[in-house]
PDB file of C-alpha atoms in Angstrom:
ATOM      1  CA  MET A1128     -16.554 -41.302  33.173  1.00  0.00           C
ATOM      2  CA  ALA A1129     -14.221 -44.229  32.866  1.00  0.00           C
ATOM      3  CA  HIS A1130     -16.625 -46.916  32.211  1.00  0.00           C
ATOM      4  CA  THR A1131     -19.902 -46.984  29.923  1.00  0.00           C
ATOM      5  CA  PHE A1132     -23.217 -48.550  31.280  1.00  0.00           C
ATOM      6  CA  THR A1133     -26.251 -48.739  29.612  1.00  0.00           C
ATOM      7  CA  ASN A1134     -29.411 -50.720  29.809  1.00  0.00           C
ATOM      8  CA  LEU A1135     -30.467 -50.634  26.334  1.00  0.00           C
ATOM      9  CA  LEU A1136     -34.194 -52.335  25.881  1.00  0.00           C
ATOM     10  CA  THR A1137     -35.650 -52.895  22.603  1.00  0.00           C
ATOM     11  CA  HIS A1138     -39.236 -54.761  21.430  1.00  0.00           C
ATOM     12  CA  ILE A1139     -38.333 -55.795  18.235  1.00  0.00           C
ATOM     13  CA  ILE A1140     -40.974 -57.136  15.856  1.00  0.00           C
ATOM     14  CA  PHE A1141     -40.644 -58.781  12.204  1.00  0.00           C
ATOM     15  CA  SER A1142     -42.758 -61.290  10.023  1.00  0.00           C
ATOM     16  CA  THR A1143     -41.898 -63.790   7.622  1.00  0.00           C
ATOM     17  CA  LYS A1144     -41.807 -62.565   3.901  1.00  0.00           C
ATOM     18  CA  ASP A1145     -45.351 -61.633   2.512  1.00  0.00           C
ATOM     19  CA  ARG A1146     -46.555 -62.788   6.200  1.00  0.00           C
ATOM     20  CA  VAL A1147     -46.719 -66.360   5.104  1.00  0.00           C
ATOM     21  CA  PRO A1148     -47.383 -68.715   7.825  1.00  0.00           C
ATOM     22  CA  LEU A1149     -44.505 -70.989   7.758  1.00  0.00           C
ATOM     23  CA  ILE A1150     -43.186 -71.132  11.133  1.00  0.00           C
ATOM     24  CA  GLN A1151     -44.740 -74.045  12.502  1.00  0.00           C
ATOM     25  CA  PRO A1152     -45.521 -75.301  15.952  1.00  0.00           C
ATOM     26  CA  GLU A1153     -43.058 -78.353  16.060  1.00  0.00           C
ATOM     27  CA  TRP A1154     -40.134 -75.992  15.535  1.00  0.00           C
ATOM     28  CA  ARG A1155     -41.076 -72.879  16.886  1.00  0.00           C
ATOM     29  CA  SER A1156     -39.413 -73.181  19.985  1.00  0.00           C
ATOM     30  CA  ASP A1157     -35.985 -73.888  18.284  1.00  0.00           C
ATOM     31  CA  LEU A1158     -36.200 -71.041  16.350  1.00  0.00           C
ATOM     32  CA  HIS A1159     -36.866 -68.692  19.256  1.00  0.00           C
ATOM     33  CA  ALA A1160     -33.541 -70.460  20.611  1.00  0.00           C
ATOM     34  CA  TYR A1161     -31.786 -70.331  17.754  1.00  0.00           C
ATOM     35  CA  LEU A1162     -32.504 -66.370  17.704  1.00  0.00           C
ATOM     36  CA  GLY A1163     -31.916 -65.882  21.509  1.00  0.00           C
ATOM     37  CA  GLY A1164     -28.332 -67.837  20.614  1.00  0.00           C
ATOM     38  CA  ILE A1165     -27.589 -65.272  17.985  1.00  0.00           C
ATOM     39  CA  ILE A1166     -28.274 -62.463  19.862  1.00  0.00           C
ATOM     40  CA  ARG A1167     -25.980 -63.796  23.097  1.00  0.00           C
ATOM     41  CA  GLU A1168     -23.081 -64.432  20.155  1.00  0.00           C
ATOM     42  CA  LEU A1169     -23.540 -60.488  19.457  1.00  0.00           C
ATOM     43  CA  GLY A1170     -22.988 -59.739  23.057  1.00  0.00           C
ATOM     44  CA  GLY A1171     -26.768 -59.226  23.892  1.00  0.00           C
ATOM     45  CA  LYS A1172     -29.732 -60.755  26.013  1.00  0.00           C
ATOM     46  CA  ALA A1173     -32.740 -62.148  24.796  1.00  0.00           C
ATOM     47  CA  MET A1174     -35.239 -61.409  27.477  1.00  0.00           C
ATOM     48  CA  ALA A1175     -38.354 -62.628  25.848  1.00  0.00           C
ATOM     49  CA  ILE A1176     -38.752 -64.208  22.585  1.00  0.00           C
ATOM     50  CA  ASN A1177     -42.114 -65.616  21.120  1.00  0.00           C
ATOM     51  CA  GLY A1178     -44.448 -65.254  18.137  1.00  0.00           C
ATOM     52  CA  THR A1179     -46.918 -67.129  15.996  1.00  0.00           C
ATOM     53  CA  ALA A1180     -46.819 -68.576  12.418  1.00  0.00           C
ATOM     54  CA  ASP A1181     -46.231 -65.384  10.649  1.00  0.00           C
ATOM     55  CA  HIS A1182     -44.039 -63.079  12.865  1.00  0.00           C
ATOM     56  CA  VAL A1183     -41.976 -62.907  15.863  1.00  0.00           C
ATOM     57  CA  HIS A1184     -41.428 -60.486  19.221  1.00  0.00           C
ATOM     58  CA  LEU A1185     -38.224 -60.070  21.045  1.00  0.00           C
ATOM     59  CA  LEU A1186     -37.191 -58.082  23.875  1.00  0.00           C
ATOM     60  CA  VAL A1187     -33.459 -57.517  23.623  1.00  0.00           C
ATOM     61  CA  SER A1188     -30.904 -56.002  25.768  1.00  0.00           C
ATOM     62  CA  ALA A1189     -28.017 -54.699  23.643  1.00  0.00           C
ATOM     63  CA  PRO A1190     -24.527 -53.920  24.092  1.00  0.00           C
ATOM     64  CA  SER A1191     -24.165 -50.078  23.448  1.00  0.00           C
ATOM     65  CA  ALA A1192     -21.709 -50.844  20.487  1.00  0.00           C
ATOM     66  CA  LEU A1193     -24.221 -52.811  18.782  1.00  0.00           C
ATOM     67  CA  SER A1194     -26.936 -51.033  16.558  1.00  0.00           C
ATOM     68  CA  VAL A1195     -30.478 -52.497  16.147  1.00  0.00           C
ATOM     69  CA  ALA A1196     -29.827 -52.448  12.427  1.00  0.00           C
ATOM     70  CA  GLU A1197     -26.793 -54.581  12.753  1.00  0.00           C
ATOM     71  CA  MET A1198     -28.339 -57.050  15.247  1.00  0.00           C
ATOM     72  CA  MET A1199     -31.267 -57.703  12.967  1.00  0.00           C
ATOM     73  CA  ARG A1200     -29.254 -57.969   9.999  1.00  0.00           C
ATOM     74  CA  VAL A1201     -27.109 -60.789  11.426  1.00  0.00           C
ATOM     75  CA  ALA A1202     -30.038 -62.378  13.313  1.00  0.00           C
ATOM     76  CA  LYS A1203     -32.616 -62.442  10.479  1.00  0.00           C
ATOM     77  CA  THR A1204     -29.916 -63.501   7.727  1.00  0.00           C
ATOM     78  CA  ASN A1205     -28.973 -66.549   9.923  1.00  0.00           C
ATOM     79  CA  SER A1206     -31.959 -67.631  11.375  1.00  0.00           C
ATOM     80  CA  ALA A1207     -33.756 -67.770   7.913  1.00  0.00           C
ATOM     81  CA  ARG A1208     -30.381 -69.658   6.691  1.00  0.00           C
ATOM     82  CA  TRP A1209     -31.132 -72.084   9.829  1.00  0.00           C
ATOM     83  CA  VAL A1210     -34.602 -72.675   8.757  1.00  0.00           C
ATOM     84  CA  ASN A1211     -34.062 -73.493   5.442  1.00  0.00           C
ATOM     85  CA  ARG A1212     -31.217 -75.665   6.330  1.00  0.00           C
ATOM     86  CA  GLU A1213     -32.855 -77.598   8.962  1.00  0.00           C
ATOM     87  CA  ARG A1214     -36.666 -77.861   8.199  1.00  0.00           C
ATOM     88  CA  ARG A1215     -37.780 -78.780   4.848  1.00  0.00           C
ATOM     89  CA  LEU A1216     -40.409 -76.871   3.951  1.00  0.00           C
ATOM     90  CA  LYS A1217     -42.016 -76.711   0.676  1.00  0.00           C
ATOM     91  CA  LYS A1218     -41.309 -73.042   0.121  1.00  0.00           C
ATOM     92  CA  SER A1219     -38.239 -71.324   0.771  1.00  0.00           C
ATOM     93  CA  PHE A1220     -38.386 -69.365   4.134  1.00  0.00           C
ATOM     94  CA  ALA A1221     -37.364 -65.644   4.618  1.00  0.00           C
ATOM     95  CA  TRP A1222     -37.929 -62.812   6.728  1.00  0.00           C
ATOM     96  CA  GLN A1223     -39.616 -59.519   5.537  1.00  0.00           C
ATOM     97  CA  ALA A1224     -36.887 -56.859   4.748  1.00  0.00           C
ATOM     98  CA  GLY A1225     -37.650 -54.438   7.797  1.00  0.00           C
ATOM     99  CA  TYR A1226     -38.702 -54.480  11.415  1.00  0.00           C
ATOM    100  CA  GLY A1227     -40.234 -52.342  14.147  1.00  0.00           C
ATOM    101  CA  ALA A1228     -38.349 -51.595  16.921  1.00  0.00           C
ATOM    102  CA  PHE A1229     -39.241 -49.628  20.011  1.00  0.00           C
ATOM    103  CA  SER A1230     -37.549 -48.549  22.919  1.00  0.00           C
ATOM    104  CA  VAL A1231     -38.537 -50.303  26.249  1.00  0.00           C
ATOM    105  CA  SER A1232     -37.748 -48.512  29.754  1.00  0.00           C
ATOM    106  CA  HIS A1233     -36.541 -50.823  32.579  1.00  0.00           C
ATOM    107  CA  SER A1234     -39.685 -50.482  34.461  1.00  0.00           C
ATOM    108  CA  ASN A1235     -41.847 -51.560  31.646  1.00  0.00           C
ATOM    109  CA  ALA A1236     -39.612 -54.641  30.626  1.00  0.00           C
ATOM    110  CA  PRO A1237     -41.839 -57.192  32.939  1.00  0.00           C
ATOM    111  CA  ALA A1238     -45.050 -55.875  31.239  1.00  0.00           C
ATOM    112  CA  VAL A1239     -43.288 -56.599  27.532  1.00  0.00           C
ATOM    113  CA  ALA A1240     -41.962 -59.636  28.365  1.00  0.00           C
ATOM    114  CA  LYS A1241     -45.538 -60.823  29.478  1.00  0.00           C
ATOM    115  CA  TYR A1242     -47.159 -59.176  26.175  1.00  0.00           C
ATOM    116  CA  ILE A1243     -44.386 -61.358  24.231  1.00  0.00           C
ATOM    117  CA  GLN A1244     -45.008 -64.585  26.021  1.00  0.00           C
ATOM    118  CA  ALA A1245     -48.992 -64.356  25.415  1.00  0.00           C
ATOM    119  CA  GLN A1246     -48.900 -63.958  21.585  1.00  0.00           C
ATOM    120  CA  GLU A1247     -50.765 -67.035  20.599  1.00  0.00           C
ATOM    121  CA  GLU A1248     -53.437 -65.932  23.253  1.00  0.00           C
ATOM    122  CA  HIS A1249     -53.320 -62.122  21.529  1.00  0.00           C
ATOM    123  CA  HIS A1250     -53.561 -63.245  18.155  1.00  0.00           C
ATOM    124  CA  ARG A1251     -56.565 -64.986  18.524  1.00  0.00           C
ATOM    125  CA  ARG A1252     -58.237 -61.578  18.825  1.00  0.00           C
ATOM    126  CA  VAL A1253     -56.357 -59.354  16.752  1.00  0.00           C
ATOM    127  CA  THR A1254     -54.324 -59.928  13.449  1.00  0.00           C
ATOM    128  CA  PHE A1255     -50.470 -59.117  13.092  1.00  0.00           C
ATOM    129  CA  GLN A1256     -51.399 -56.624  10.654  1.00  0.00           C
ATOM    130  CA  GLU A1257     -53.535 -54.739  13.521  1.00  0.00           C
ATOM    131  CA  GLU A1258     -51.276 -54.969  16.037  1.00  0.00           C
ATOM    132  CA  TYR A1259     -48.110 -53.799  13.903  1.00  0.00           C
ATOM    133  CA  LEU A1260     -50.101 -50.851  13.095  1.00  0.00           C
ATOM    134  CA  GLU A1261     -51.189 -49.995  16.409  1.00  0.00           C
ATOM    135  CA  PHE A1262     -47.504 -50.298  17.743  1.00  0.00           C
ATOM    136  CA  LEU A1263     -46.450 -47.816  15.190  1.00  0.00           C
ATOM    137  CA  LYS A1264     -49.174 -45.239  15.969  1.00  0.00           C
ATOM    138  CA  LYS A1265     -48.594 -45.728  19.492  1.00  0.00           C
ATOM    139  CA  ASN A1266     -45.082 -45.007  19.143  1.00  0.00           C
ATOM    140  CA  GLY A1267     -45.739 -41.748  16.946  1.00  0.00           C
ATOM    141  CA  ILE A1268     -44.122 -43.302  13.837  1.00  0.00           C
ATOM    142  CA  GLU A1269     -45.504 -42.009  10.831  1.00  0.00           C
ATOM    143  CA  TYR A1270     -45.879 -44.354   7.797  1.00  0.00           C
ATOM    144  CA  ASP A1271     -47.384 -44.710   4.715  1.00  0.00           C
ATOM    145  CA  GLU A1272     -49.917 -48.093   4.560  1.00  0.00           C
ATOM    146  CA  ARG A1273     -49.272 -48.202   0.655  1.00  0.00           C
ATOM    147  CA  PHE A1274     -46.021 -49.260   1.462  1.00  0.00           C
ATOM    148  CA  ILE A1275     -45.739 -50.859   4.802  1.00  0.00           C
ATOM    149  CA  TRP A1276     -46.645 -54.505   3.892  1.00  0.00           C
ATOM    150  CA  ARG A1277     -44.264 -54.836   0.880  1.00  0.00           C
TER     151      ARG A1277
END
């Protein structure tokens, strides 16, 4: 085949370091836009980005040559640098070391985007930790809870 065609959709979740609620409502949408710009610069498309004070969800369409690990390394490093440069926080801003990445079918993308857009409402009922563990279980990912929150 002469061309490569892909539709690689990934739902990615990551939190602030130690889940400290540092993402303020006044600049949260700017952070989301900045993350979207990073994804675009890497050749991907951020289909949905939202979160709360302590974590972010992204629905991303990535090019075939870009690994999720590389995309997250660049996005998290540059967005943390942006927060520390542009937002005068009393505490240094950092993301957690890891992330969760879950494949999404094309037919399920609208439902995932809707879920991401409803994060504030969702987290009135469920904590980030409960949500994250549910994603791991739902996707058959084994984990040791002694180490997951480090």
